[in-house]
Short mmCIF file of C-alpha atoms in Angstrom, two decimals:
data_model
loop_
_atom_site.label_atom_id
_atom_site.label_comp_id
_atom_site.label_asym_id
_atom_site.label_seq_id
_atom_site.Cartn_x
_atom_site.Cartn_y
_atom_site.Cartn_z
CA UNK A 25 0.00 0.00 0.00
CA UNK A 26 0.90 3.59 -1.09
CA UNK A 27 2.70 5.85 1.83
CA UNK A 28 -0.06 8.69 2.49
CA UNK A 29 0.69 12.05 2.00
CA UNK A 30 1.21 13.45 6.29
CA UNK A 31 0.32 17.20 5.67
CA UNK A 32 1.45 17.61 9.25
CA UNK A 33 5.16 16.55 7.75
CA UNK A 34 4.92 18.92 5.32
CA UNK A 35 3.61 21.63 7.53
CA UNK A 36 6.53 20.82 9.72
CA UNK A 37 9.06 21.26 7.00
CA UNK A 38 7.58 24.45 6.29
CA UNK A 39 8.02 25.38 9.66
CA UNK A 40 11.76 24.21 9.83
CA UNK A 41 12.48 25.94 6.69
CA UNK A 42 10.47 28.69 6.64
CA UNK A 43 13.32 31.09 7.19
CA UNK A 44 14.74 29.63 4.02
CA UNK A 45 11.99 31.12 1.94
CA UNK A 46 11.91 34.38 3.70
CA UNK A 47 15.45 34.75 2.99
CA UNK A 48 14.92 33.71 -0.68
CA UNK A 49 12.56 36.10 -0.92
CA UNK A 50 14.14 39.34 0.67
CA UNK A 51 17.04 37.99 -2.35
CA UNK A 52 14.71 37.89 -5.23
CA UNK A 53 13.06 41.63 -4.19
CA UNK A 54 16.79 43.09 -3.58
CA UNK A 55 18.31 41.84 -6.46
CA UNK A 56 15.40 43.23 -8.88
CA UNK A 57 15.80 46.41 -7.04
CA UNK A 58 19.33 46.29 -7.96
CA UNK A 59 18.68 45.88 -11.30
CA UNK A 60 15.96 48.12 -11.91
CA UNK A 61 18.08 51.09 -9.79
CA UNK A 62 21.28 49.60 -11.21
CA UNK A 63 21.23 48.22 -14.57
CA UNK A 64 18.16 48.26 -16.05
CA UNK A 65 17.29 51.73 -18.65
CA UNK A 66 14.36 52.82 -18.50
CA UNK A 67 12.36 53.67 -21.67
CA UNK A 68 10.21 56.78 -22.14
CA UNK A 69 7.90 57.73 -24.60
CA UNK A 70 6.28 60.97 -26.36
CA UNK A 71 3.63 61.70 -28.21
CA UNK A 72 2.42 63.99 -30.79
CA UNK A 73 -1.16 64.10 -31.82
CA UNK A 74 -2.00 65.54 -35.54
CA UNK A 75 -4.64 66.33 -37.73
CA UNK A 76 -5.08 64.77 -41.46
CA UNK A 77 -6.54 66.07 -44.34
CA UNK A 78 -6.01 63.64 -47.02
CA UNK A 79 -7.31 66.05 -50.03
CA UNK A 80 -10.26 69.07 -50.20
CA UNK A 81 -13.14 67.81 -48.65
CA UNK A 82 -16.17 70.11 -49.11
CA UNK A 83 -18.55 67.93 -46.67
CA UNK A 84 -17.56 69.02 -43.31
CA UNK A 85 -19.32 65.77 -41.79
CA UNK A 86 -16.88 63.47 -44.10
CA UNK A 87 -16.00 60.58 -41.66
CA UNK A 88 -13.53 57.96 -43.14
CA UNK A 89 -14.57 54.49 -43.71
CA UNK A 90 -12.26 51.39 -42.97
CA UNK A 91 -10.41 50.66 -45.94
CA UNK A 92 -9.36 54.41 -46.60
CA UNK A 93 -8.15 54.49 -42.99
CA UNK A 94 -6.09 51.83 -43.42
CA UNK A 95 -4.47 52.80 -46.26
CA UNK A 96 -4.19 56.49 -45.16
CA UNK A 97 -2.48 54.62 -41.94
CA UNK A 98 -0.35 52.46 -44.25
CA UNK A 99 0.67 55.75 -46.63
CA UNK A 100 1.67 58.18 -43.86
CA UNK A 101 3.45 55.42 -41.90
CA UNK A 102 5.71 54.99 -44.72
CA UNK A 103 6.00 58.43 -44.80
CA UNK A 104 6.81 58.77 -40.95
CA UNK A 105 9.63 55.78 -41.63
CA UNK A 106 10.87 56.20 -45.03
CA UNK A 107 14.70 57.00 -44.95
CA UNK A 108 13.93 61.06 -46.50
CA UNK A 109 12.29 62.01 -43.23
CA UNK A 110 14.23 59.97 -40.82
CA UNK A 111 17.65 60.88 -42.55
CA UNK A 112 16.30 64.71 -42.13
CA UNK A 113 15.42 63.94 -38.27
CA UNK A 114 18.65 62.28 -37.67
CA UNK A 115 20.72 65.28 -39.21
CA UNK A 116 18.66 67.90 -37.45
CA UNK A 117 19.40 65.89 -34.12
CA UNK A 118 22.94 64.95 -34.61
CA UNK A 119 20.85 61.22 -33.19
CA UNK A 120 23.55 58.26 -33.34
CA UNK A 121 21.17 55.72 -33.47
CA UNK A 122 20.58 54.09 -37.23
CA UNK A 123 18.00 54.08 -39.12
CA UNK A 124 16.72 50.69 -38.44
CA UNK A 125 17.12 51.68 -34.08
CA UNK A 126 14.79 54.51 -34.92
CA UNK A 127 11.89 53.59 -36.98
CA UNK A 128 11.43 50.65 -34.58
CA UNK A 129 10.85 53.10 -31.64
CA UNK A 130 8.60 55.37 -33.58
CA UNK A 131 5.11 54.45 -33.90
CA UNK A 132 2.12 55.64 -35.51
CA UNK A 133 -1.76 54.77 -34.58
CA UNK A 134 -4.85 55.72 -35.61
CA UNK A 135 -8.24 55.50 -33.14
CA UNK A 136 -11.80 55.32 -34.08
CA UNK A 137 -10.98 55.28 -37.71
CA UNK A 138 -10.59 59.36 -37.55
CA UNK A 139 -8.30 61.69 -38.82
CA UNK A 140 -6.70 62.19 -36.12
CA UNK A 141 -3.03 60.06 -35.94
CA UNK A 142 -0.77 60.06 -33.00
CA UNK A 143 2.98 59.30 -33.49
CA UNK A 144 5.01 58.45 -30.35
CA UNK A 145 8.90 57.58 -29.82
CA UNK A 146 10.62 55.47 -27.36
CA UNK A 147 13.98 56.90 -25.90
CA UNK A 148 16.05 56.87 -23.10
CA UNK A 149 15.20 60.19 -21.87
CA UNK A 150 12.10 62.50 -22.20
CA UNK A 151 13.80 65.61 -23.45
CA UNK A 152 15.18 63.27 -26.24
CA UNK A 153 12.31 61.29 -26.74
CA UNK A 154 9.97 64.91 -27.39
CA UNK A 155 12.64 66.00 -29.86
CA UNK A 156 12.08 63.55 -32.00
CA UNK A 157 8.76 63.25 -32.16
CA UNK A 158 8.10 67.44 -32.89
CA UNK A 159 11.44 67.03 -35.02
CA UNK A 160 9.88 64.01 -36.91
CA UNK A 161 5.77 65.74 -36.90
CA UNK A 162 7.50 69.34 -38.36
CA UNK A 163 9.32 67.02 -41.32
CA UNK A 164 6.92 65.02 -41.89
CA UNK A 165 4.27 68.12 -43.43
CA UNK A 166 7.11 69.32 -45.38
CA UNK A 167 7.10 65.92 -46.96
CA UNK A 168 3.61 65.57 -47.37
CA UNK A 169 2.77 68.59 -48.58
CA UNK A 170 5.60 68.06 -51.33
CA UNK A 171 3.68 64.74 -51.98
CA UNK A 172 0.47 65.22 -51.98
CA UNK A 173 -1.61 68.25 -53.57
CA UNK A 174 -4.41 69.66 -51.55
CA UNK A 175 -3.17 67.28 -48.32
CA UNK A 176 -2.34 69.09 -45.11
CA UNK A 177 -1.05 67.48 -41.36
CA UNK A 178 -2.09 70.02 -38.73
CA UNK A 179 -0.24 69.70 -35.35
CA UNK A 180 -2.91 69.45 -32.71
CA UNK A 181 -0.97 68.86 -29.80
CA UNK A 182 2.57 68.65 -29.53
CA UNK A 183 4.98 66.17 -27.25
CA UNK A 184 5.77 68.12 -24.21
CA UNK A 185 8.55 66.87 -21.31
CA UNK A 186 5.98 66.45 -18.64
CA UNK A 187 3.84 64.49 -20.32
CA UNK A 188 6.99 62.23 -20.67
CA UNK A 189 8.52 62.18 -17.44
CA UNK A 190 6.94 58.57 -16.54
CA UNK A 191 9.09 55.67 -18.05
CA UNK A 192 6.78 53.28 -19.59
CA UNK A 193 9.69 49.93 -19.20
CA UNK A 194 10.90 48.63 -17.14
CA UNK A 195 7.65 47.82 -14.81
CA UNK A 196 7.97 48.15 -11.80
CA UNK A 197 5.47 46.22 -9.90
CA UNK A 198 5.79 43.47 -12.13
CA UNK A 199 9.39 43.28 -11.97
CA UNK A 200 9.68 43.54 -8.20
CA UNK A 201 6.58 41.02 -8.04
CA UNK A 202 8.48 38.43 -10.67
CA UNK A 203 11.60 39.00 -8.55
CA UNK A 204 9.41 37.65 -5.56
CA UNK A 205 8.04 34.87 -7.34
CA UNK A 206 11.52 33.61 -8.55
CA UNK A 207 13.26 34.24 -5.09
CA UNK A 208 9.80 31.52 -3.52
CA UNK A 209 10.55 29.43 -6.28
CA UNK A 210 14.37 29.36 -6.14
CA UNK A 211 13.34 28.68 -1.59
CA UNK A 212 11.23 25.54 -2.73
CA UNK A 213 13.82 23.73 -4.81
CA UNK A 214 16.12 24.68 -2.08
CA UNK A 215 14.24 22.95 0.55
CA UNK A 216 12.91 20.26 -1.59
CA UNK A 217 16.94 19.48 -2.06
CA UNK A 218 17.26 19.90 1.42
CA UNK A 219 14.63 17.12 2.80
CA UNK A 220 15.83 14.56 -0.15
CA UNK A 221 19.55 14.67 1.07
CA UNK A 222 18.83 14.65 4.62
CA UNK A 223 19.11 11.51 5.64
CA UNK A 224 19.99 12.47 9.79
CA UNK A 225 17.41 10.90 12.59
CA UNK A 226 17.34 13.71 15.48
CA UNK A 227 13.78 12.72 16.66
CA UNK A 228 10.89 10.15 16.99
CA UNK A 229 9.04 11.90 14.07
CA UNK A 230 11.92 11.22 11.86
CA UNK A 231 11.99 7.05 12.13
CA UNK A 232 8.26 7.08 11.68
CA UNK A 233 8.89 9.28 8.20
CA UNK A 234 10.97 7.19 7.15
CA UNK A 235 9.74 3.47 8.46
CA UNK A 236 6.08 4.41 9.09
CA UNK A 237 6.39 2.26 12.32
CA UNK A 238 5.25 3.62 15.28
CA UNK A 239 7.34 3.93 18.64
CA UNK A 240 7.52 1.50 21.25
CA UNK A 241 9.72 2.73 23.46
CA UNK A 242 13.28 4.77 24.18
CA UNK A 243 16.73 3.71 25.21
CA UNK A 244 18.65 6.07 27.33
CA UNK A 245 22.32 6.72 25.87
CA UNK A 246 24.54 5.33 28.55
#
């Protein structure tokens, strides 16, 4: 017959150990405190919301379906990312980041199938992370209007340093709770190693463990 699980063995363990895990613990939260004070860079991001007028609309109520969205999305996106507006932003900036480093941080997204589009840009700093985005909106309606007869981007409302002061990575909470997580985790394998290796009798509780025979009786050491 099958040894039966003794939660009182296991609650015991817990007990003996239990410092184990608290320690683990306190190591986990340190050491992603570390990291995050120490190590980690944190991201922020600005953002830029503008206004697009695709070509002379004399309805005032025109509201853009679906498909022109999307391709109004798709055509001023590669706009945004093309290498004649970054190449301009770059210069303008002195940035040292390539070409390829910067159009993956910039973004571009459209809401509600408006005309409104908001571009935003991931840096390591706010004040650098707004200068690219008003950089890359104020290039970006020199281009178009070169393109595109009749077509206008309006700045409604420009990245600003406070808005950007946040960082969006890493996450905090998440990082300090996954720290926790791995430090409890890291404690149970710990003590799980500890109780298979242990072979050492120190009381009565310990032959019955192991034999599952009860105790008759004690004989004095001599």
């Amino acid at each position: 017959m099958e040894k039966m699980i003794d939660f009182r063995i296991i609650v015991k363990h817990l007990k003996q150990y239990f410092w184990i895990l608290m320690l683990a613990s306190i190591i986990g939260i340190g050491g992603t405190t570390f990291w995050l004070m120490q190590i980690a860079v944190p991201k922020y991001q600005a953002s830029a919301d503008i206004f697009v007028k695709p070509q002379k609309i004399e309805n005032e109520g025109f509201r853009l379906d679906s498909n022109t969205n999307n391709r109004l999305i798709s055509t001023y996106s590669g706009i945004l990312k093309s290498h004649t507006t970054i190449d301009q932003v770059k210069e303008k900036l002195k940035l040292k980041e390539d070409f390829k480093t910067i159009t993956t941080n910039l973004s571009i997204k459209n809401e509600n199938e408006s005309q409104i589009i908001s571009i935003s840009y991931q840096a390591n700093s706010p004040e650098q992370a707004v200068k690219v985005v008003n950089t890359t909106v104020q290039i970006m309606q020199l281009e178009v209007s070169k393109l595109f007869e009749n077509s206008t981007v309006k700045l409604l409302s420009g990245a600003t340093v406070e808005d950007a002061t946040i960082p969006i990575s890493p996450n905090i909470k998440i990082s300090l709770a996954l720290g926790l997580f791995i430090g409890l985790v890291a404690g149970i394998i710990v003590i799980t190693i500890m109780i298979l290796t242990n072979n050492t009798i120190r009381e009565d509780e310990d032959i019955e463990e192991i034999t599952n025979i009860p105790i008759i009786g004690e004989v004095e050491k001599w």
